[in-house]
């Protein structure tokens, strides 16, 4: 069947909530994707930061096949072995104390918000607690997560959102301090902002925020859904600066393709927030999803994935810096590890992303004017060279105009 016929069929039955590129993807191998016509793409988007290990990683696929033959789902009325093992690995990796598995990132954020409000409620019995979130943040599309997403465009048609949310400026501690009052129960932020345009949090800001939250007994929530799981060269981005939040969220590369997320609470928060009956999910933590999580942690350790990211990202940054210097319409490179952005001026980013796709290169956009790059964490220098060649070919067509 022709690609256009699939697309026509899709538009008849799938709700049009995305302006999709006219490509039907079929399979993947390593760092490459193939569409239904057999055309090959170098994938520097990883399914939006999900396929960190590349497609068809043998150890990963085997873990899933084995688990399918044992059991895919039970329910949260019972314990299951993969969930226990996965949670142990997450606790060890994060320094958090308890894990709750979800099916997506947005659900992890919902849980984090509920835990923070319950913690504050148990302290003073109030129902008016406030949460501070950041401008240009992204935390998901369900109501709680949308309410703390600092992007009016996503919120406008869906009001009223959940109340008592205030917004501050990222990387500006005075702006956060100005929003704090006796009702503030939590601050939520991404240590590296992703969708908002790839903005890394500075060490000074994140450390000052940790100190401020400690001083006022405000819970610090790090949304590591995009920047976590090795993306920045550390298993979690906040670990680069040795900062530990009270609540952390993860998803995207947590299961490297299986839909799974989690929120984690430290000892203090776990001891005094969500209790039996306060929160639940049918699928969350099922053995299929958690077998994936468990194997992902094993592979990260065995293949030294975070070390590899730290080694290779210097070369990636040099390559991008070269590109940023070469083209007038690229004003800067921003990012951390293998989470990088190129700020574009005067050209719609969508047209660059679209042209790249024609050229057999998958890249992403972020915010209004940023090319976002989230390659699989297993890329090698040769892939970066191939990426560079392809992207320059694309960018040349714009500088000629
Ligand atoms: C993608 C993302 C989410 C939402 O995750 P979904 O799985 O799409 O619900 C939340 N926070 C951040 C930082 C993200 O990048």
Tab-separated table of C-alpha atoms and ligand atoms in Angstrom:
chain	number	residue	atom	x	y	z
A	1	UNK	CA	0.000	0.000	0.000
A	2	UNK	CA	1.247	3.497	-0.834
A	3	UNK	CA	2.212	5.903	1.913
A	4	UNK	CA	-0.499	8.390	0.922
A	5	UNK	CA	-3.176	5.742	1.152
A	6	UNK	CA	-2.170	4.970	4.746
A	7	UNK	CA	-2.220	8.662	5.559
A	8	UNK	CA	-5.712	9.059	4.049
A	9	UNK	CA	-6.927	6.127	6.123
A	10	UNK	CA	-5.314	7.535	9.264
A	11	UNK	CA	-7.050	10.873	8.846
A	12	UNK	CA	-10.414	9.084	8.587
A	13	UNK	CA	-10.090	7.408	11.979
A	14	UNK	CA	-7.372	8.973	14.141
A	15	UNK	CA	-8.263	12.220	15.886
A	16	UNK	CA	-6.293	15.030	14.345
A	17	UNK	CA	-4.456	16.320	17.429
A	18	UNK	CA	-1.081	16.370	15.685
A	19	UNK	CA	-0.001	17.992	12.452
A	20	UNK	CA	1.971	14.933	11.483
A	21	UNK	CA	4.716	14.792	8.890
A	22	UNK	CA	3.551	12.765	5.878
A	23	UNK	CA	5.590	9.676	6.721
A	24	UNK	CA	4.438	6.259	7.922
A	25	UNK	CA	7.167	4.624	9.995
A	26	UNK	CA	7.402	0.865	9.974
A	27	UNK	CA	10.489	-0.475	11.686
A	28	UNK	CA	13.758	0.409	13.311
A	29	UNK	CA	17.244	-0.970	13.547
A	30	UNK	CA	19.872	0.536	15.820
A	31	UNK	CA	19.843	4.298	15.234
A	32	UNK	CA	17.905	4.045	11.969
A	33	UNK	CA	14.202	4.123	11.194
A	34	UNK	CA	12.501	2.823	8.049
A	35	UNK	CA	9.184	3.959	6.596
A	36	UNK	CA	6.708	1.738	4.769
A	37	UNK	CA	8.372	2.455	1.422
A	38	UNK	CA	11.712	1.232	2.802
A	39	UNK	CA	13.264	4.710	2.998
A	40	UNK	CA	15.932	4.913	5.715
A	41	UNK	CA	16.205	7.707	8.289
A	42	UNK	CA	18.949	8.512	10.766
A	43	UNK	CA	16.982	9.060	13.949
A	44	UNK	CA	18.133	11.968	16.105
A	45	UNK	CA	14.784	12.189	17.856
A	46	UNK	CA	14.520	8.706	19.403
A	47	UNK	CA	10.727	8.826	19.455
A	48	UNK	CA	11.055	12.013	21.553
A	49	UNK	CA	13.782	10.796	23.853
A	50	UNK	CA	12.357	7.317	24.352
A	51	UNK	CA	14.480	4.845	22.404
A	52	UNK	CA	17.699	5.573	24.272
A	53	UNK	CA	19.176	2.159	23.475
A	54	UNK	CA	18.326	2.269	19.775
A	55	UNK	CA	15.814	0.055	18.016
A	56	UNK	CA	15.901	-3.712	18.334
A	57	UNK	CA	18.473	-3.859	21.079
A	58	UNK	CA	18.819	-7.641	21.440
A	59	UNK	CA	18.982	-7.801	25.260
A	60	UNK	CA	16.006	-5.505	25.554
A	61	UNK	CA	13.803	-7.324	23.050
A	62	UNK	CA	14.582	-10.668	24.701
A	63	UNK	CA	13.532	-9.440	28.128
A	64	UNK	CA	10.162	-8.436	26.702
A	65	UNK	CA	9.665	-11.668	24.776
A	66	UNK	CA	10.487	-13.711	27.894
A	67	UNK	CA	8.049	-11.693	29.960
A	68	UNK	CA	5.256	-12.070	27.398
A	69	UNK	CA	5.497	-15.826	27.735
A	70	UNK	CA	5.346	-15.641	31.535
A	71	UNK	CA	2.736	-13.008	32.284
A	72	UNK	CA	1.927	-9.584	30.862
A	73	UNK	CA	-0.469	-8.269	33.450
A	74	UNK	CA	-1.786	-9.174	36.883
A	75	UNK	CA	-3.046	-6.241	38.922
A	76	UNK	CA	-1.903	-4.062	41.755
A	77	UNK	CA	-3.852	-6.231	44.189
A	78	UNK	CA	-0.813	-8.544	44.165
A	79	UNK	CA	2.954	-8.195	44.087
A	80	UNK	CA	4.962	-9.078	40.994
A	81	UNK	CA	8.673	-9.812	40.647
A	82	UNK	CA	9.630	-7.451	37.753
A	83	UNK	CA	8.062	-4.478	39.570
A	84	UNK	CA	10.007	-5.255	42.735
A	85	UNK	CA	13.269	-5.571	40.818
A	86	UNK	CA	12.659	-2.447	38.759
A	87	UNK	CA	11.736	-0.403	41.842
A	88	UNK	CA	14.878	-1.583	43.655
A	89	UNK	CA	16.988	-0.426	40.722
A	90	UNK	CA	15.246	2.960	40.581
A	91	UNK	CA	15.648	3.495	44.332
A	92	UNK	CA	19.335	2.639	44.101
A	93	UNK	CA	19.863	4.883	41.076
A	94	UNK	CA	17.978	7.936	42.367
A	95	UNK	CA	18.544	7.890	46.120
A	96	UNK	CA	14.776	8.157	46.500
A	97	UNK	CA	12.930	5.908	48.915
A	98	UNK	CA	9.676	4.718	47.278
A	99	UNK	CA	8.477	4.276	43.682
A	100	UNK	CA	4.995	4.432	42.152
A	101	UNK	CA	4.781	3.151	38.568
A	102	UNK	CA	2.573	4.908	36.035
A	103	UNK	CA	1.886	4.414	32.323
A	104	UNK	CA	3.101	7.777	31.079
A	105	UNK	CA	4.919	10.938	31.989
A	106	UNK	CA	1.851	13.022	32.589
A	107	UNK	CA	0.541	10.472	35.079
A	108	UNK	CA	3.855	10.578	36.933
A	109	UNK	CA	3.417	14.343	37.269
A	110	UNK	CA	-0.178	13.892	38.493
A	111	UNK	CA	1.100	11.576	41.207
A	112	UNK	CA	3.849	13.985	42.179
A	113	UNK	CA	1.321	16.806	42.559
A	114	UNK	CA	-1.027	14.655	44.631
A	115	UNK	CA	1.832	13.546	46.899
A	116	UNK	CA	2.910	17.163	47.439
A	117	UNK	CA	-0.596	18.343	48.263
A	118	UNK	CA	-1.207	15.416	50.608
A	119	UNK	CA	2.091	16.110	52.397
A	120	UNK	CA	1.054	19.716	52.958
A	121	UNK	CA	-2.477	18.709	53.978
A	122	UNK	CA	-1.149	16.365	56.652
A	123	UNK	CA	0.975	19.196	58.014
A	124	UNK	CA	-1.756	21.789	58.555
A	125	UNK	CA	-5.090	20.436	57.285
A	126	UNK	CA	-5.364	23.262	54.728
A	127	UNK	CA	-6.954	23.066	51.299
A	128	UNK	CA	-5.341	26.106	49.780
A	129	UNK	CA	-1.776	25.004	49.166
A	130	UNK	CA	0.078	26.485	46.244
A	131	UNK	CA	2.577	25.038	43.792
A	132	UNK	CA	5.175	27.079	41.965
A	133	UNK	CA	6.005	26.034	38.409
A	134	UNK	CA	8.211	27.608	35.744
A	135	UNK	CA	7.422	29.681	32.695
A	136	UNK	CA	8.130	27.761	29.461
A	137	UNK	CA	7.938	24.434	31.282
A	138	UNK	CA	6.284	21.288	30.013
A	139	UNK	CA	4.874	18.593	32.282
A	140	UNK	CA	2.184	16.854	30.239
A	141	UNK	CA	-1.384	17.140	28.943
A	142	UNK	CA	-3.609	15.799	31.703
A	143	UNK	CA	-5.218	18.374	33.992
A	144	UNK	CA	-2.758	18.549	36.849
A	145	UNK	CA	0.286	18.379	34.591
A	146	UNK	CA	-1.230	20.898	32.176
A	147	UNK	CA	-1.916	23.238	35.085
A	148	UNK	CA	1.799	23.380	35.950
A	149	UNK	CA	2.841	23.685	32.291
A	150	UNK	CA	3.989	27.251	31.692
A	151	UNK	CA	2.628	27.544	28.177
A	152	UNK	CA	-0.635	29.527	27.847
A	153	UNK	CA	-1.205	28.135	24.353
A	154	UNK	CA	-1.671	24.610	25.719
A	155	UNK	CA	-3.891	25.812	28.578
A	156	UNK	CA	-6.171	28.418	27.036
A	157	UNK	CA	-9.143	26.351	25.835
A	158	UNK	CA	-9.211	24.030	28.841
A	159	UNK	CA	-9.774	26.362	31.766
A	160	UNK	CA	-10.491	26.160	34.601
A	161	UNK	CA	-7.327	24.231	35.365
A	162	UNK	CA	-6.445	23.094	38.858
A	163	UNK	CA	-6.053	26.149	41.037
A	164	UNK	CA	-3.339	27.624	43.212
A	165	UNK	CA	-0.501	27.389	40.717
A	166	UNK	CA	1.959	30.263	40.408
A	167	UNK	CA	4.633	30.709	37.775
A	168	UNK	CA	8.205	31.900	38.164
A	169	UNK	CA	11.106	32.372	35.767
A	170	UNK	CA	13.457	29.455	35.225
A	171	UNK	CA	17.045	30.074	36.364
A	172	UNK	CA	15.929	33.102	38.397
A	173	UNK	CA	15.890	32.357	42.116
A	174	UNK	CA	14.542	35.800	43.045
A	175	UNK	CA	11.581	35.218	40.790
A	176	UNK	CA	10.843	31.951	42.630
A	177	UNK	CA	11.331	33.594	46.017
A	178	UNK	CA	8.842	36.300	45.048
A	179	UNK	CA	6.104	33.678	44.517
A	180	UNK	CA	6.599	31.912	47.861
A	181	UNK	CA	4.212	32.432	50.747
A	182	UNK	CA	3.010	30.367	53.715
A	183	UNK	CA	0.706	28.356	51.409
A	184	UNK	CA	3.466	27.171	49.054
A	185	UNK	CA	3.833	23.397	49.259
A	186	UNK	CA	6.033	22.550	46.271
A	187	UNK	CA	8.151	23.812	43.416
A	188	UNK	CA	8.114	21.761	40.218
A	189	UNK	CA	10.610	22.089	37.380
A	190	UNK	CA	12.634	20.273	34.766
A	191	UNK	CA	16.372	20.362	35.584
A	192	UNK	CA	16.799	20.807	31.814
A	193	UNK	CA	13.725	22.284	30.132
A	194	UNK	CA	12.884	20.200	27.064
A	195	UNK	CA	9.776	21.180	25.103
A	196	UNK	CA	10.229	24.809	26.134
A	197	UNK	CA	13.373	25.074	23.999
A	198	UNK	CA	16.198	23.044	25.631
A	199	UNK	CA	17.307	25.261	28.506
A	200	UNK	CA	19.620	23.679	31.097
A	201	UNK	CA	19.087	24.752	34.706
A	202	UNK	CA	22.211	26.373	36.096
A	203	UNK	CA	24.055	24.857	39.029
A	204	UNK	CA	23.636	28.073	41.031
A	205	UNK	CA	19.892	28.183	40.462
A	206	UNK	CA	19.236	24.527	41.257
A	207	UNK	CA	21.392	24.636	44.388
A	208	UNK	CA	19.797	27.858	45.587
A	209	UNK	CA	16.375	26.350	44.958
A	210	UNK	CA	17.237	23.241	46.993
A	211	UNK	CA	18.409	25.458	49.867
A	212	UNK	CA	15.319	27.663	49.641
A	213	UNK	CA	12.976	24.657	49.705
A	214	UNK	CA	14.828	23.170	52.679
A	215	UNK	CA	14.613	26.445	54.561
A	216	UNK	CA	10.829	26.706	54.078
A	217	UNK	CA	9.916	22.974	54.127
A	218	UNK	CA	8.692	23.219	50.545
A	219	UNK	CA	8.918	20.026	48.477
A	220	UNK	CA	11.210	20.174	45.478
A	221	UNK	CA	9.886	18.196	42.497
A	222	UNK	CA	12.241	17.442	39.620
A	223	UNK	CA	10.583	16.351	36.406
A	224	UNK	CA	13.309	14.179	34.861
A	225	UNK	CA	10.983	12.662	32.268
A	226	UNK	CA	12.992	14.010	29.334
A	227	UNK	CA	16.382	14.925	30.816
A	228	UNK	CA	16.718	11.799	32.968
A	229	UNK	CA	17.800	8.259	32.116
A	230	UNK	CA	21.294	9.108	30.967
A	231	UNK	CA	20.336	11.850	28.517
A	232	UNK	CA	22.763	14.422	29.974
A	233	UNK	CA	25.541	11.953	30.742
A	234	UNK	CA	24.241	11.337	34.256
A	235	UNK	CA	21.525	8.858	35.028
A	236	UNK	CA	19.455	11.832	36.213
A	237	UNK	CA	20.280	15.396	35.209
A	238	UNK	CA	20.116	16.681	38.792
A	239	UNK	CA	22.912	14.267	39.733
A	240	UNK	CA	25.350	16.328	37.681
A	241	UNK	CA	25.228	18.873	40.512
A	242	UNK	CA	24.627	16.382	43.324
A	243	UNK	CA	21.169	17.802	44.023
A	244	UNK	CA	18.499	15.438	45.308
A	245	UNK	CA	14.838	16.446	45.060
A	246	UNK	CA	12.052	15.343	47.401
A	247	UNK	CA	9.980	14.005	44.514
A	248	UNK	CA	11.185	12.948	41.077
A	249	UNK	CA	9.326	11.927	37.942
A	250	UNK	CA	10.571	9.715	35.134
A	251	UNK	CA	9.110	8.267	31.910
A	252	UNK	CA	10.198	8.452	28.228
A	253	UNK	CA	13.480	6.461	28.269
A	254	UNK	CA	12.604	4.735	31.546
A	255	UNK	CA	11.158	1.825	29.596
A	256	UNK	CA	12.935	2.611	26.300
A	257	UNK	CA	9.748	2.105	24.287
A	258	UNK	CA	7.259	0.361	26.560
A	259	UNK	CA	4.805	2.948	27.907
A	260	UNK	CA	5.877	3.374	31.514
A	261	UNK	CA	6.602	6.188	33.932
A	262	UNK	CA	7.190	6.550	37.631
A	263	UNK	CA	7.246	9.052	40.440
A	264	UNK	CA	9.589	8.599	43.326
A	265	UNK	CA	9.351	10.023	46.835
A	266	UNK	CA	12.153	10.508	49.323
A	267	UNK	CA	11.863	9.068	52.839
A	268	UNK	CA	10.395	12.237	54.354
A	269	UNK	CA	7.697	12.568	51.670
A	270	UNK	CA	6.908	8.855	51.452
A	271	UNK	CA	6.414	8.705	55.222
A	272	UNK	CA	3.880	11.529	55.252
A	273	UNK	CA	1.881	11.706	52.034
A	274	UNK	CA	0.106	9.090	49.906
A	275	UNK	CA	-1.281	6.164	51.884
A	276	UNK	CA	-3.267	3.046	50.938
A	277	UNK	CA	-6.348	4.149	49.034
A	278	UNK	CA	-4.970	7.571	48.046
A	279	UNK	CA	-3.750	6.680	44.582
A	280	UNK	CA	-3.944	3.841	42.093
A	281	UNK	CA	-3.778	2.632	38.508
A	282	UNK	CA	-4.847	-0.549	36.749
A	283	UNK	CA	-1.852	-0.970	34.484
A	284	UNK	CA	0.813	0.922	36.394
A	285	UNK	CA	3.739	-1.297	37.349
A	286	UNK	CA	2.508	-4.302	35.446
A	287	UNK	CA	5.094	-7.049	34.904
A	288	UNK	CA	5.485	-6.385	31.178
A	289	UNK	CA	6.305	-2.702	31.611
A	290	UNK	CA	8.504	-3.197	34.635
A	291	UNK	CA	10.409	-6.077	33.016
A	292	UNK	CA	11.397	-3.481	30.409
A	293	UNK	CA	12.445	-0.973	33.073
A	294	UNK	CA	14.439	-3.583	34.915
A	295	UNK	CA	16.288	-4.667	31.782
A	296	UNK	CA	16.939	-1.055	30.780
A	297	UNK	CA	18.787	-0.470	34.056
A	298	UNK	CA	20.790	-3.671	33.532
A	299	UNK	CA	21.797	-2.651	30.022
A	300	UNK	CA	22.712	0.869	31.128
A	301	UNK	CA	25.039	-0.631	33.709
A	302	UNK	CA	26.515	-3.393	31.562
A	303	UNK	CA	27.091	-1.179	28.527
A	304	UNK	CA	28.202	1.890	30.515
A	305	UNK	CA	25.626	4.019	28.734
A	306	UNK	CA	25.982	7.166	30.856
A	307	UNK	CA	29.784	7.061	30.543
A	308	UNK	CA	29.381	6.709	26.794
A	309	UNK	CA	27.128	9.784	26.714
A	310	UNK	CA	29.721	11.786	28.636
A	311	UNK	CA	32.436	10.650	26.220
A	312	UNK	CA	30.562	11.221	22.983
A	313	UNK	CA	28.709	14.434	23.846
A	314	UNK	CA	31.832	16.610	23.566
A	315	UNK	CA	32.124	15.622	19.934
A	316	UNK	CA	28.413	16.240	19.401
A	317	UNK	CA	28.707	19.710	20.957
A	318	UNK	CA	31.737	20.590	18.797
A	319	UNK	CA	29.844	19.487	15.705
A	320	UNK	CA	26.821	21.597	16.643
A	321	UNK	CA	28.976	24.589	17.549
A	322	UNK	CA	30.549	24.380	14.124
A	323	UNK	CA	27.092	24.368	12.519
A	324	UNK	CA	25.934	27.260	14.715
A	325	UNK	CA	28.934	29.327	13.591
A	326	UNK	CA	28.500	28.446	9.943
A	327	UNK	CA	24.883	29.586	9.516
A	328	UNK	CA	23.762	33.149	10.251
A	329	UNK	CA	20.254	32.050	11.102
A	330	UNK	CA	21.456	29.799	13.943
A	331	UNK	CA	22.085	32.055	16.902
A	332	UNK	CA	23.257	29.582	19.525
A	333	UNK	CA	23.601	26.021	20.742
A	334	UNK	CA	22.197	25.119	24.144
A	335	UNK	CA	22.001	21.851	25.996
A	336	UNK	CA	23.521	19.199	28.134
A	337	UNK	CA	24.959	15.867	26.988
A	338	UNK	CA	22.836	14.361	24.237
A	339	UNK	CA	19.980	16.805	24.847
A	340	UNK	CA	20.834	19.707	22.572
A	341	UNK	CA	19.106	22.612	20.903
A	342	UNK	CA	19.982	24.994	18.086
A	343	UNK	CA	18.203	28.351	18.247
A	344	UNK	CA	16.926	29.380	14.820
A	345	UNK	CA	16.146	32.927	13.762
A	346	UNK	CA	13.969	34.028	10.876
A	347	UNK	CA	13.135	30.579	9.493
A	348	UNK	CA	10.228	28.443	10.743
A	349	UNK	CA	11.774	25.475	12.558
A	350	UNK	CA	9.036	23.200	11.217
A	351	UNK	CA	10.245	23.741	7.673
A	352	UNK	CA	13.773	22.694	8.652
A	353	UNK	CA	12.493	19.589	10.424
A	354	UNK	CA	10.351	18.768	7.411
A	355	UNK	CA	13.209	19.246	4.947
A	356	UNK	CA	15.468	17.074	7.123
A	357	UNK	CA	12.915	14.299	6.968
A	358	UNK	CA	12.989	14.450	3.173
A	359	UNK	CA	16.764	14.170	3.460
A	360	UNK	CA	16.436	11.025	5.629
A	361	UNK	CA	17.170	12.691	8.959
A	362	UNK	CA	14.782	12.731	11.914
A	363	UNK	CA	15.141	15.801	14.137
A	364	UNK	CA	12.709	17.559	16.481
A	365	UNK	CA	11.671	21.069	17.285
A	366	UNK	CA	11.087	22.635	20.699
A	367	UNK	CA	9.416	25.888	21.622
A	368	UNK	CA	8.865	28.297	18.761
A	369	UNK	CA	12.360	28.460	17.334
A	370	UNK	CA	14.599	25.642	18.486
A	371	UNK	CA	15.843	22.567	16.650
A	372	UNK	CA	15.913	19.869	19.314
A	373	UNK	CA	18.199	16.859	19.112
A	374	UNK	CA	17.670	13.780	21.246
A	375	UNK	CA	19.677	11.034	19.527
A	376	UNK	CA	19.758	7.514	20.896
A	377	UNK	CA	22.333	7.372	23.706
A	378	UNK	CA	24.230	4.647	21.861
A	379	UNK	CA	25.279	6.806	18.893
A	380	UNK	CA	28.904	6.736	17.769
A	381	UNK	CA	31.058	9.380	16.080
A	382	UNK	CA	30.209	8.056	12.625
A	383	UNK	CA	26.515	8.738	13.282
A	384	UNK	CA	27.295	12.277	14.401
A	385	UNK	CA	29.278	12.796	11.186
A	386	UNK	CA	26.404	11.449	9.117
A	387	UNK	CA	23.988	13.691	11.023
A	388	UNK	CA	26.226	16.711	10.475
A	389	UNK	CA	26.524	16.105	6.755
A	390	UNK	CA	22.762	15.640	6.345
A	391	UNK	CA	21.806	18.619	8.490
A	392	UNK	CA	24.246	20.918	6.675
A	393	UNK	CA	22.818	19.816	3.351
A	394	UNK	CA	19.384	20.798	4.670
A	395	UNK	CA	20.546	24.106	6.141
A	396	UNK	CA	22.378	24.995	2.919
A	397	UNK	CA	19.035	25.058	1.111
A	398	UNK	CA	17.833	27.721	3.550
A	399	UNK	CA	20.927	29.901	3.423
A	400	UNK	CA	20.726	29.922	-0.376
A	401	UNK	CA	17.275	31.498	-0.238
B	1	LIG	C1	7.188	14.306	27.663
B	1	LIG	C2	7.193	14.980	28.968
B	1	LIG	C3	6.136	14.843	29.868
B	1	LIG	C4	4.863	14.099	29.532
B	1	LIG	O1	5.086	12.752	29.305
B	1	LIG	P1	3.959	11.892	28.505
B	1	LIG	O2	4.473	10.490	28.571
B	1	LIG	O3	3.895	12.457	27.132
B	1	LIG	O4	2.684	12.057	29.242
B	1	LIG	C5	6.244	15.451	31.100
B	1	LIG	N1	7.342	16.148	31.442
B	1	LIG	C6	8.382	16.302	30.607
B	1	LIG	C7	9.583	17.057	31.041
B	1	LIG	C8	8.341	15.729	29.331
B	1	LIG	O5	9.360	15.915	28.494
